[in-house]
Amino acid sequence: MSNLSLPSSSKLLDHDFVFGVATSSFQIEGAADSRLESIWDTFCATPGKISDASNGLVACEHVKFWREDVELIDSLGVDAYRFSISWPRVVKKDGSLNDKGMQFYIDLVEELVKRNIKPFVTLYHWDLPQHLEEKGGWLNRETAFHFEHYVNLVAKALGDRVYAYATLNEPFCSAYLGYENGVHAPGKRGQANGRKSAHHLLLAHGLGIRALRRNCPDTKAGIVLNFTPCYPETQVAEDIKAAKIADDYINQWYMRPVMEGLYPDVVELIEPQNRPDILPGDMDLISQRLDFLGVNFYTRLKYRSDGKGWYEELQPKGVVTTDMGWEVYPKALSELLISLHQRYTLPPVYITENGAAMQDEIKHGRVNDQDRIDYFQSHLNAVDDASQQGVDIAGYFAWSLMDNFEWAEGYEKRFGIVYVDYLTQSRTIKDSGLAYKQLITSR
Ligand code: IFM
């Protein structure tokens, strides 16, 4: 097993740089009988939606084993744990607080704080209460106000014991995968659905920031966006233009409103009836000052022109990929961070997710995942490069703490630095987890 390392001059080794691990509620918690249904329960119950026909009813049984899991997190020597709150666990159908559900997170946060592990809370990691979906979900503007109410309740209960709150995780996935191409819950399709739901998610972000500022003004508040940098297949002008359109449609659609209060120019290429319904004041709410930007990065994609003024996405071919089929291309991470820094006035950036699904095998109690160690090493180097070039990067979180429910891929893909045996719920730190620990504890 090789170690992870960084040059001794690296800012990533500074005492205040945060190294952490990340998870999300639906992917690990289980204990579905003690919360309301979410859109992912409904989606999983729909035949054909999840590749191994699994669901999140049991998952990693984290609600049952959370104390052991915190012990495990602590044993990795990390500075922070990023997790999400399950909205359907903490708010009842009538909008009142579910005390028992909330207590779970209060206990978790207290235990983390006691162990000097910074709690990074994500308020929405895709598990919308099903009863809100029945009223239109993110297509209904009212959902954003329900979110504000939920954030109020959480912020009152957890307050500034939380180190940093992120309103949303990857609104691209909620809007595009969930409402435009339908591969995620709730499985709706169509451009108007995708674009309108994205706007309501961004509005929810703005209302959520307002609720956080009201309740815990001294805690950091931000958002987590995922970026899949778009590269042209060739240097022909049409392909360069196509990659730019794809970038605007996929990445900048979320980034520009949050940073500048404007949708990217690609909005003009969309039929008026498919555009977001923007009311006066929305864009100001969406572009409030943030204390941090969370960047999730896994891969890049290549594009070419479709010959009709739009883009065509290409499948990675002849390149190294992870078990998800995603190209391993760390240079895109440094180029992304530098380009965001050049284009926007960024708050401090946390890499809130980075990692790889690999075909792990457990043999005699050991998982030798050198491929994942190599992935982490090359991506940490990319973060270090960007930091040396002036990007203010405050932390890095490995996705994921442990193997878990990988959405439409069910339990077939393993992203953890800890191996989970789903039959026994036993956890085994993989070699990548040991290497990560070694890097962190050697600082
Ligand atoms: O597992 C997901 C996570 O929930 C959101 N970001 C990407 C990860 C890997 O697909």
mmCIF file of C-alpha atoms in Angstrom, residues 221-223 225 227 251-252 254-256 258-260 288-295 333-351 386-387 389-394:
data_model
loop_
_atom_site.group_PDB
_atom_site.id
_atom_site.type_symbol
_atom_site.label_atom_id
_atom_site.label_comp_id
_atom_site.label_asym_id
_atom_site.label_seq_id
_atom_site.Cartn_x
_atom_site.Cartn_y
_atom_site.Cartn_z
ATOM 1 C CA ALA A 221 -23.411 29.377 5.373
ATOM 2 C CA GLY A 222 -22.915 28.317 1.780
ATOM 3 C CA ILE A 223 -23.954 25.974 -1.005
ATOM 4 C CA LEU A 225 -22.374 22.719 -6.387
ATOM 5 C CA PHE A 227 -19.027 20.698 -11.605
ATOM 6 C CA ASN A 251 -22.486 24.053 -14.511
ATOM 7 C CA GLN A 252 -22.910 27.819 -14.798
ATOM 8 C CA TYR A 254 -26.261 27.184 -10.864
ATOM 9 C CA MET A 255 -22.977 29.012 -10.290
ATOM 10 C CA ARG A 256 -23.751 32.289 -12.032
ATOM 11 C CA VAL A 258 -25.551 32.215 -6.927
ATOM 12 C CA MET A 259 -22.486 34.392 -7.542
ATOM 13 C CA GLU A 260 -23.886 37.126 -9.784
ATOM 14 C CA GLN A 288 -26.700 36.686 -1.254
ATOM 15 C CA ARG A 289 -23.157 36.754 0.104
ATOM 16 C CA LEU A 290 -21.835 33.311 1.040
ATOM 17 C CA ASP A 291 -19.167 32.303 3.541
ATOM 18 C CA PHE A 292 -18.023 29.418 1.394
ATOM 19 C CA LEU A 293 -18.567 27.592 -1.851
ATOM 20 C CA GLY A 294 -18.571 23.795 -1.799
ATOM 21 C CA VAL A 295 -17.208 22.233 -4.993
ATOM 22 C CA LEU A 333 -10.053 19.848 -11.225
ATOM 23 C CA SER A 334 -7.164 22.325 -11.093
ATOM 24 C CA GLU A 335 -8.344 23.968 -14.331
ATOM 25 C CA LEU A 336 -11.872 24.222 -12.934
ATOM 26 C CA LEU A 337 -10.763 25.830 -9.666
ATOM 27 C CA ILE A 338 -8.519 28.309 -11.457
ATOM 28 C CA SER A 339 -11.206 29.216 -13.994
ATOM 29 C CA LEU A 340 -13.818 29.777 -11.266
ATOM 30 C CA HIS A 341 -11.308 31.948 -9.391
ATOM 31 C CA GLN A 342 -10.598 34.003 -12.516
ATOM 32 C CA ARG A 343 -14.234 34.374 -13.485
ATOM 33 C CA TYR A 344 -15.945 35.042 -10.142
ATOM 34 C CA THR A 345 -15.195 36.693 -6.826
ATOM 35 C CA LEU A 346 -15.143 33.491 -4.834
ATOM 36 C CA PRO A 347 -15.556 33.022 -1.110
ATOM 37 C CA PRO A 348 -13.250 30.354 0.397
ATOM 38 C CA VAL A 349 -13.745 27.049 -1.404
ATOM 39 C CA TYR A 350 -14.137 23.633 0.178
ATOM 40 C CA ILE A 351 -13.792 20.580 -2.030
ATOM 41 C CA ALA A 386 -4.848 25.390 -7.758
ATOM 42 C CA SER A 387 -4.029 26.541 -4.251
ATOM 43 C CA GLN A 389 -1.988 29.468 -8.153
ATOM 44 C CA GLY A 390 -3.962 31.611 -5.732
ATOM 45 C CA VAL A 391 -7.307 29.853 -5.254
ATOM 46 C CA ASP A 392 -8.404 30.114 -1.621
ATOM 47 C CA ILE A 393 -9.127 26.478 -0.757
ATOM 48 C CA ALA A 394 -10.060 25.835 2.849
#
